[in-house]
Short mmCIF file of the C-alpha atoms (twelve columns), coordinates in Angstrom:
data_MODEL
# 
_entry.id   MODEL 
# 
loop_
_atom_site.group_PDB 
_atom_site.id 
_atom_site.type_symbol 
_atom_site.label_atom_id 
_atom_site.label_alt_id 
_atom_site.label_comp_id 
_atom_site.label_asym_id 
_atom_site.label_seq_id 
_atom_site.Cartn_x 
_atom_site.Cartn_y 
_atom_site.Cartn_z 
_atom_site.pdbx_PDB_model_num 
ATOM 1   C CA . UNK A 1   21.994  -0.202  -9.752  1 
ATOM 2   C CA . UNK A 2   19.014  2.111   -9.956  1 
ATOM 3   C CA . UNK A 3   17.803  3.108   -6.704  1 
ATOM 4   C CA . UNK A 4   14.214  2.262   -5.690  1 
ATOM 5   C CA . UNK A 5   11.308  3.162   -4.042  1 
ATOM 6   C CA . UNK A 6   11.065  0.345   -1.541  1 
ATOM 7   C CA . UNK A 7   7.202   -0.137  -0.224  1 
ATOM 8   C CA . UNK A 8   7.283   -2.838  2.906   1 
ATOM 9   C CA . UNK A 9   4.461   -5.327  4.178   1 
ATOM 10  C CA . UNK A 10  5.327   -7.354  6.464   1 
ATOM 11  C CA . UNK A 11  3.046   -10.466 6.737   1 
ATOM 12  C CA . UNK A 12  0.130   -9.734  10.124  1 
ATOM 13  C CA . UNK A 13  0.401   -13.897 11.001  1 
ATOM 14  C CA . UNK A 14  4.296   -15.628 10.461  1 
ATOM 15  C CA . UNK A 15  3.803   -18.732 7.851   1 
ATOM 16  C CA . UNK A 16  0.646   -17.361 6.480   1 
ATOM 17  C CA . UNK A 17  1.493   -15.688 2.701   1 
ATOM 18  C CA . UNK A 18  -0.441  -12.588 2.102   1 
ATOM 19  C CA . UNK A 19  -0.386  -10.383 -0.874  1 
ATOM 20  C CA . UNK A 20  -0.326  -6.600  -0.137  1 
ATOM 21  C CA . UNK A 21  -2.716  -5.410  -2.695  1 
ATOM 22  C CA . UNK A 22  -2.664  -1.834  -1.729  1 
ATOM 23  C CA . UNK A 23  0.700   -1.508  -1.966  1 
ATOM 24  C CA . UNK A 24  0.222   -3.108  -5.617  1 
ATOM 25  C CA . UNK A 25  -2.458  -0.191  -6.689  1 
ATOM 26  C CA . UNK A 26  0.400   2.378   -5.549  1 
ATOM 27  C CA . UNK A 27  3.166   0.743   -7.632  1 
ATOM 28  C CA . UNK A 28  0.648   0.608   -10.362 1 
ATOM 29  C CA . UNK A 29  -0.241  4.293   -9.809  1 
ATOM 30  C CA . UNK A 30  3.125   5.735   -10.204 1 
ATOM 31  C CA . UNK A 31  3.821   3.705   -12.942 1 
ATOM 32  C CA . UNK A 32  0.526   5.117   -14.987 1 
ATOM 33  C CA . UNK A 33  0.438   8.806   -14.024 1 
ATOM 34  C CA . UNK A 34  4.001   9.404   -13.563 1 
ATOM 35  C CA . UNK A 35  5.911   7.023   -15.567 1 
ATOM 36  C CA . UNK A 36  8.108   5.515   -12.403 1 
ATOM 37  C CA . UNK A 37  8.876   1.668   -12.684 1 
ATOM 38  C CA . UNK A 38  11.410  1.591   -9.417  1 
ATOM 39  C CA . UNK A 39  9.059   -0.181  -7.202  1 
ATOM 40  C CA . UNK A 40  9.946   -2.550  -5.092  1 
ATOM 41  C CA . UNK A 41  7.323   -4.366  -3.214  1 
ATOM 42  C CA . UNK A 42  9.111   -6.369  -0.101  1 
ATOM 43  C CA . UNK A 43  6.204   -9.083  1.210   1 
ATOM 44  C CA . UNK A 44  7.423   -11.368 3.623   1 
ATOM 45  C CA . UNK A 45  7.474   -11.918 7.653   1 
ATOM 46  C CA . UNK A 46  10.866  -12.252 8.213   1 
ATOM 47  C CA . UNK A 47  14.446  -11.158 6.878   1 
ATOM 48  C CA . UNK A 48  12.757  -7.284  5.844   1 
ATOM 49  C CA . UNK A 49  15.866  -5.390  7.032   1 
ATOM 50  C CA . UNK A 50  18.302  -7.270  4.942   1 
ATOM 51  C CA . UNK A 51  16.229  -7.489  1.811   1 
ATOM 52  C CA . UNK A 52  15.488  -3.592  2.250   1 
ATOM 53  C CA . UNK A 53  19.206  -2.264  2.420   1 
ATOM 54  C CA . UNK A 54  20.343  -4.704  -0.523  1 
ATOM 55  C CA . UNK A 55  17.975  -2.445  -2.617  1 
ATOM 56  C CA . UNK A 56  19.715  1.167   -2.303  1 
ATOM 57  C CA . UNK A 57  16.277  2.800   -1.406  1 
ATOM 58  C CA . UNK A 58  15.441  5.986   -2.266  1 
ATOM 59  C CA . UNK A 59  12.428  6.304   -0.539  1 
ATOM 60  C CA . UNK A 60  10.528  3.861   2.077   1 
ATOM 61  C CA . UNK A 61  7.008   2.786   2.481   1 
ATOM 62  C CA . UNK A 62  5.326   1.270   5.175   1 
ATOM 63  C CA . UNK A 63  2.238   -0.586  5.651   1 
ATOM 64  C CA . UNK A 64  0.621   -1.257  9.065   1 
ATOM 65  C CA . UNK A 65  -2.344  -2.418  11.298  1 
ATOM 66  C CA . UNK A 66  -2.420  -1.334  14.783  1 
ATOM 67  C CA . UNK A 67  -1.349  -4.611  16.044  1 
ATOM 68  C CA . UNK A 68  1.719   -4.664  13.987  1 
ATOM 69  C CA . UNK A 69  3.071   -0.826  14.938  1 
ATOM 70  C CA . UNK A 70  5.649   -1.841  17.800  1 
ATOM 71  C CA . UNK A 71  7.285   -4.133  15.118  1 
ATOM 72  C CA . UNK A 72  7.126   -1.895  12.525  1 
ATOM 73  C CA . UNK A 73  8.671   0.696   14.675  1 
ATOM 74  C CA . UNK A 74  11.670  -1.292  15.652  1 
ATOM 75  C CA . UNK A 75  11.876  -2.050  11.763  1 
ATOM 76  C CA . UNK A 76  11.837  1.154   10.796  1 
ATOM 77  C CA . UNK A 77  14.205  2.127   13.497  1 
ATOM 78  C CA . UNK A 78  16.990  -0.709  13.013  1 
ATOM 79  C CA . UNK A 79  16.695  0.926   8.690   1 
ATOM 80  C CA . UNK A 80  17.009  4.381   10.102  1 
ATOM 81  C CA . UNK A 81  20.728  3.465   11.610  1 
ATOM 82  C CA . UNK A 82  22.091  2.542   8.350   1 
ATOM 83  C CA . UNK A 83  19.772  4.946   5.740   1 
ATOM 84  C CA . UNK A 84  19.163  8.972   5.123   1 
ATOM 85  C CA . UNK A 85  16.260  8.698   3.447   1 
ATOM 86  C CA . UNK A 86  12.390  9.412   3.789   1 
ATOM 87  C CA . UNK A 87  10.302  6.998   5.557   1 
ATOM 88  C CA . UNK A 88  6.382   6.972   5.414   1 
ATOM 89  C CA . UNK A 89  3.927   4.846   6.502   1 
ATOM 90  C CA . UNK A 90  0.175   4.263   5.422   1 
ATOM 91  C CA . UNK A 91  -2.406  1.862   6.257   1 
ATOM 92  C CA . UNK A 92  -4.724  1.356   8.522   1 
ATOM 93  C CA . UNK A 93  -3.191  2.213   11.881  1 
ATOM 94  C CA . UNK A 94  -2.081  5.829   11.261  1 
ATOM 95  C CA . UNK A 95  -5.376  6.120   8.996   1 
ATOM 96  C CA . UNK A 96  -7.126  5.605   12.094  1 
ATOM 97  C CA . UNK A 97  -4.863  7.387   14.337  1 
ATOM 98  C CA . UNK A 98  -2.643  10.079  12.302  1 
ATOM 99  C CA . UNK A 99  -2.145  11.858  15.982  1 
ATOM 100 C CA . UNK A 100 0.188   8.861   17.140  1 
ATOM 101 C CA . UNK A 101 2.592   8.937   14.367  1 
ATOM 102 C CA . UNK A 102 5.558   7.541   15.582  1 
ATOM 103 C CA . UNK A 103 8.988   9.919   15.367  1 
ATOM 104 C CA . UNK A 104 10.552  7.626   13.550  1 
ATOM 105 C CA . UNK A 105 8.881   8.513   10.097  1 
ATOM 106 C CA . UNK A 106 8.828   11.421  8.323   1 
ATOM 107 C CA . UNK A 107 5.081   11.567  7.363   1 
ATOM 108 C CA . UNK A 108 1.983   9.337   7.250   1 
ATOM 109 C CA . UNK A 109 -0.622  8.967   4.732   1 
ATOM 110 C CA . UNK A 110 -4.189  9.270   5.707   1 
ATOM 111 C CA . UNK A 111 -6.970  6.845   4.139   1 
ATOM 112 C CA . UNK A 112 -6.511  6.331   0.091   1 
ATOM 113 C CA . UNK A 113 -3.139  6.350   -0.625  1 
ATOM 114 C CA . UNK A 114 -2.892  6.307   -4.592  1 
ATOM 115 C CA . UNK A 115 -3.254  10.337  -5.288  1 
ATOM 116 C CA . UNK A 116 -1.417  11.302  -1.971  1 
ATOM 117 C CA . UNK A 117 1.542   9.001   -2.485  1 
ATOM 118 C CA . UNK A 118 1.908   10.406  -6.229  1 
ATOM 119 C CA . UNK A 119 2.051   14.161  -5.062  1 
ATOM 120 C CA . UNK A 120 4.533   13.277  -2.275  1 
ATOM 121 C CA . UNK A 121 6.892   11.308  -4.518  1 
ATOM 122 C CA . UNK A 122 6.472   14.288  -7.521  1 
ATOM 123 C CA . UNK A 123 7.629   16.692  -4.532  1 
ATOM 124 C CA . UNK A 124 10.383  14.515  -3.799  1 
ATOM 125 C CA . UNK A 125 12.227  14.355  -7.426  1 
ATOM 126 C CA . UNK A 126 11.622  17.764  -8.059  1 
ATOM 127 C CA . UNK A 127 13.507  19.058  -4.713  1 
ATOM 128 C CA . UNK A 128 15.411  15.791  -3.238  1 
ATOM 129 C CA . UNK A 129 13.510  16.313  0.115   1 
ATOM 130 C CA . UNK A 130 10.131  16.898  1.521   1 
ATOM 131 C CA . UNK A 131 10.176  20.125  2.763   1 
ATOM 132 C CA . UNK A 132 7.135   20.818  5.986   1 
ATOM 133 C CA . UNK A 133 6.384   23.849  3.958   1 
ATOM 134 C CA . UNK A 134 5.502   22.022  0.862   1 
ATOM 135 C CA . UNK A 135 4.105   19.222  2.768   1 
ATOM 136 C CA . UNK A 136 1.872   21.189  4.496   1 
ATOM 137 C CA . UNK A 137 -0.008  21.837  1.006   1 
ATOM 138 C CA . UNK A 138 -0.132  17.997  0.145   1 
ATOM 139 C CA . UNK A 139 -3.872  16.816  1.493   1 
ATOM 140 C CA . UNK A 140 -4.445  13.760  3.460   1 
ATOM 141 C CA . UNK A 141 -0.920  13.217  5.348   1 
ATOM 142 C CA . UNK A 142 0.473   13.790  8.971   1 
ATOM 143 C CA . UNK A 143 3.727   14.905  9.157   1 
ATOM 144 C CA . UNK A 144 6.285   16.073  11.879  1 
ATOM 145 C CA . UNK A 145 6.985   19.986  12.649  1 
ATOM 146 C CA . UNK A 146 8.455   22.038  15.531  1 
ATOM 147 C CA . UNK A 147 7.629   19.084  17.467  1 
ATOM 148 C CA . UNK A 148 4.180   18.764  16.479  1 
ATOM 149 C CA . UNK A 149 2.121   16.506  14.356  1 
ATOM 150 C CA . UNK A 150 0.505   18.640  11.758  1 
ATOM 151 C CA . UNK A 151 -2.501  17.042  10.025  1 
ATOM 152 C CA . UNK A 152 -3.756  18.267  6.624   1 
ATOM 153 C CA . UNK A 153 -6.951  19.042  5.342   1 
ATOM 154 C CA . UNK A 154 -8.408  15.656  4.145   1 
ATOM 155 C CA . UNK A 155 -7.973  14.106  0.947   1 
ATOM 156 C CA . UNK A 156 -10.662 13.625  -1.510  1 
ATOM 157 C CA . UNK A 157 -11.370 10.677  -2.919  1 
ATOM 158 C CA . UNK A 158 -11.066 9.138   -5.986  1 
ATOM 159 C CA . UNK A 159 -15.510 9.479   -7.645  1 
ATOM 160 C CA . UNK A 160 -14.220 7.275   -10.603 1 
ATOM 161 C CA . UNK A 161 -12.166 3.969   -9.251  1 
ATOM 162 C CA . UNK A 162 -12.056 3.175   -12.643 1 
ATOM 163 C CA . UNK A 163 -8.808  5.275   -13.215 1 
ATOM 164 C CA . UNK A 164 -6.643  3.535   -11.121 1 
ATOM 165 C CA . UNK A 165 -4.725  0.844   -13.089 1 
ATOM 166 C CA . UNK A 166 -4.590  -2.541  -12.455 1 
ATOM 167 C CA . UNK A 167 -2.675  -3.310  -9.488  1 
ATOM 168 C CA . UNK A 168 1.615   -4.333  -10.461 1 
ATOM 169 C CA . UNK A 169 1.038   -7.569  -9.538  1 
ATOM 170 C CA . UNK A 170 3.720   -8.318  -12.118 1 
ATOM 171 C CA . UNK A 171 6.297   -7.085  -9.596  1 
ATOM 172 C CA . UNK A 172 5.754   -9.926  -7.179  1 
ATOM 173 C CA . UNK A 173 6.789   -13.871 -7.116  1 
ATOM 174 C CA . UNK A 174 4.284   -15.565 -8.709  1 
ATOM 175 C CA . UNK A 175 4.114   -18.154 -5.797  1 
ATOM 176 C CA . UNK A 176 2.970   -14.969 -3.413  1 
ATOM 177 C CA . UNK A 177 0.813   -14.036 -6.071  1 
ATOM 178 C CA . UNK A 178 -0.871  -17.148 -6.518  1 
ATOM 179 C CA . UNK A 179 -1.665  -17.745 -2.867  1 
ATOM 180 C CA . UNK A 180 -3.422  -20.839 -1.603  1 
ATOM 181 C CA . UNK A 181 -3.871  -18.836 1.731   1 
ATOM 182 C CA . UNK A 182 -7.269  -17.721 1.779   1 
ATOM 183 C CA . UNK A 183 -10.047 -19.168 4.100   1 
ATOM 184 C CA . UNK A 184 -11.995 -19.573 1.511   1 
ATOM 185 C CA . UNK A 185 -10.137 -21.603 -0.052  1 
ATOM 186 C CA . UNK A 186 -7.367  -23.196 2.043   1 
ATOM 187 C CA . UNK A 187 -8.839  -26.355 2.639   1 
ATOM 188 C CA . UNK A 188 -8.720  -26.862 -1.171  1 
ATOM 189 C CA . UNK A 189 -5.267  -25.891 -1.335  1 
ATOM 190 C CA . UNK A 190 -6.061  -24.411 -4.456  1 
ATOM 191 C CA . UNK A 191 -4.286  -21.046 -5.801  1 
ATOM 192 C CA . UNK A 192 -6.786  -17.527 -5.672  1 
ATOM 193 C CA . UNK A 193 -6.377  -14.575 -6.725  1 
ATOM 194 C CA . UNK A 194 -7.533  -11.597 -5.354  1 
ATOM 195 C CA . UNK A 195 -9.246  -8.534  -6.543  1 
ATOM 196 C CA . UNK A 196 -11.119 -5.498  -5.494  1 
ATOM 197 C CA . UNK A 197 -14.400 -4.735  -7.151  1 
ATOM 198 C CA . UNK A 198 -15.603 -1.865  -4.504  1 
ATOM 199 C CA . UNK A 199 -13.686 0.536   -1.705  1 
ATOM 200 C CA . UNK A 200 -15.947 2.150   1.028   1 
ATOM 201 C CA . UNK A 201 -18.423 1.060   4.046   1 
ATOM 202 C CA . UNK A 202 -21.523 2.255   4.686   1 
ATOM 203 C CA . UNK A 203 -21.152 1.222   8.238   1 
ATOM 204 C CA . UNK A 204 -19.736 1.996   11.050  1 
ATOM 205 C CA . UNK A 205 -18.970 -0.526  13.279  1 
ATOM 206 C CA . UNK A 206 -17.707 -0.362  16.533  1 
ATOM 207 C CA . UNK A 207 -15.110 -2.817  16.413  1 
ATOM 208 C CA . UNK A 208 -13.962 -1.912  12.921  1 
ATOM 209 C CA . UNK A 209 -11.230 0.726   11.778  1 
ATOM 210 C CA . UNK A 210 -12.646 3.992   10.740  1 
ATOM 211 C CA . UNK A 211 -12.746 2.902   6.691   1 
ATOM 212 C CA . UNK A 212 -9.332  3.717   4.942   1 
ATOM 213 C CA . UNK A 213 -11.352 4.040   1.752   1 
ATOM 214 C CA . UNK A 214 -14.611 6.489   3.515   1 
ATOM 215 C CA . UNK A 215 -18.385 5.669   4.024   1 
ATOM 216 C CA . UNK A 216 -19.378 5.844   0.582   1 
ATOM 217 C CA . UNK A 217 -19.397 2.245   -1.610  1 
ATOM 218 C CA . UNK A 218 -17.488 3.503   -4.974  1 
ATOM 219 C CA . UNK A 219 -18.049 0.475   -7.393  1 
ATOM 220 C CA . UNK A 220 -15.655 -0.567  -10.402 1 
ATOM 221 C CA . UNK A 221 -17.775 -0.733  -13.663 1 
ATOM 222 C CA . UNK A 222 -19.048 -4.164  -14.964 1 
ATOM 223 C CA . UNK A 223 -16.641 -3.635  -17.900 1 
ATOM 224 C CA . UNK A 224 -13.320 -2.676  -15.492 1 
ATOM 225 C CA . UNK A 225 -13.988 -5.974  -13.403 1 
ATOM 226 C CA . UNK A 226 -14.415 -8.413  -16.314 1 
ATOM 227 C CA . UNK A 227 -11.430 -6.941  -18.069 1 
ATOM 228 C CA . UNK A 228 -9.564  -7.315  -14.570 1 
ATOM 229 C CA . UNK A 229 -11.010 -11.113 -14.390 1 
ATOM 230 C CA . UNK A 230 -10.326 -12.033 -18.141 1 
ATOM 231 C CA . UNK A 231 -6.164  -10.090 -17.755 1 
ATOM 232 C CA . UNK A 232 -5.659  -11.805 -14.084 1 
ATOM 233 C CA . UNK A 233 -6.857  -15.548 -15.830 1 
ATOM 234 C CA . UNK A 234 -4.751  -15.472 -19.248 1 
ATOM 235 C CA . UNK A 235 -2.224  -14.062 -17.372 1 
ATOM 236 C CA . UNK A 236 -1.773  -15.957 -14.072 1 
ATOM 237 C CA . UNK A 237 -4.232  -18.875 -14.484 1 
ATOM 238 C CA . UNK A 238 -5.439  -18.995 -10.860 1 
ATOM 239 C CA . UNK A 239 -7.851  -21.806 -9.780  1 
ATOM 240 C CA . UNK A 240 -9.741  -19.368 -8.026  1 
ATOM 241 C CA . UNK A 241 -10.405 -15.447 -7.990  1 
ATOM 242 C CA . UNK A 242 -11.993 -14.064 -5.320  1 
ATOM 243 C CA . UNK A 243 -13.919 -10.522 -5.323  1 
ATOM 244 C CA . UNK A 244 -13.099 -8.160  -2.134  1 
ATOM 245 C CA . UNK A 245 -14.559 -4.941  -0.858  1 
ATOM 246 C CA . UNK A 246 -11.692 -2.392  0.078   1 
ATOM 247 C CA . UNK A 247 -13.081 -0.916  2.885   1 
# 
């Protein structure tokens, strides 16, 4: 068995499907600049661990908001007794608070993940590990050293959204995919679809994260979104498809 690169989201409310889109545009991203198709996307809110080991991981993703890191941490830490292998996490949380990464990973990624998480896997096939020293040249990522957390200089982001593929939604059960979990649209019990059409915020509201994706609205072309719209309904036929800003 070929072993993977194992990317975890772990559902924020038990019972209530979601589909980790991010994690989706990463997949996606290897897969187009890199030629990698050993993704595995684990979505679920229980049974992680098992599901995890059963895929000989090579590497380990996490994905977290703030009010998830305690069980995150104890997930990460149960893997850690029983694997030797890298363990990152991204998100929101350690976007918003790369100081407080926990010891337990090796290094977290900082706001937009695609471009960040392609240099650190390229560093890890070409040496096996990830080396501080290297690290230390890879932008936008927080990483343990000597005790300390060292924080890069920040990553850029991506002017032209219209490069990133097509999230790998082809990875996941089409039951997750096809979700009749948002509030938009749960008291229809009808099956949406999601996609992203802008990342940034302008604003910057108090009880908000600091924006994973910066303060400056990067749009998708009129062309990228009806191509998205036309692929996502010949494909998948959802009832619905609803637009979302990736702030």
């Amino acid at each position: 068995m070929n072993r993977k690169i194992v990317l975890i989201h772990k559902w924020f409310t038990p019972g209530v499907a979601e589909f980790p889109l991010g994690l989706a545009y990463l997949a996606s991203y290897l897969e187009s600049y890199l030629g990698i198709k050993n993704v595995k996307i684990i979505s679920k809110d229980y049974g992680l661990e098992e599901e995890v080991l059963n895929c000989d991981p090579e590497l380990i993703g996490f994905y977290a908001y703030t009010a998830q890191i305690e069980d995150i941490v104890r997930i990460a830490k149960k893997l850690k007794r029983s694997l030797d292998v890298p363990f990152l996490i991204g998100g929101p949380h350690i976007s918003s608070l790369p100081k407080e990464l926990p010891e337990v990973f090796t290094l977290g990624v900082i706001g937009e993940g695609e471009e960040t998480f392609k240099e650190i896997v390229e560093l890890y096939y070409q040496t096996g590990r990830l080396p501080p020293e290297k690290l230390a040249k890879i932008k936008g990522i927080v990483f343990h050293q000597g005790g300390r957390k060292i924080i890069t200089s920040p990553r850029e982001m991506i002017k032209n959204i219209d490069q990133i593929p097509f999230p790998a939604r082809h990875l996941f059960d089409r039951q997750l995919l096809l979700k009749p979990g948002d509030a938009l649209f749960r008291y229809e019990k009808k099956t949406c679809l999601d996609i992203f059409t802008v990342r940034g915020c302008p604003y910057q509201c108090a009880f908000c994260q600091q924006p994973t994706f910066g303060h400056t609205l990067r749009l998708h072309s009129a062309q990228y979104v009806v191509n998205e719209i036309e692929h996502v309904y010949q494909k998948y036929r959802p009832e619905n498809i609803l637009s979302l800003i990736h702030i």
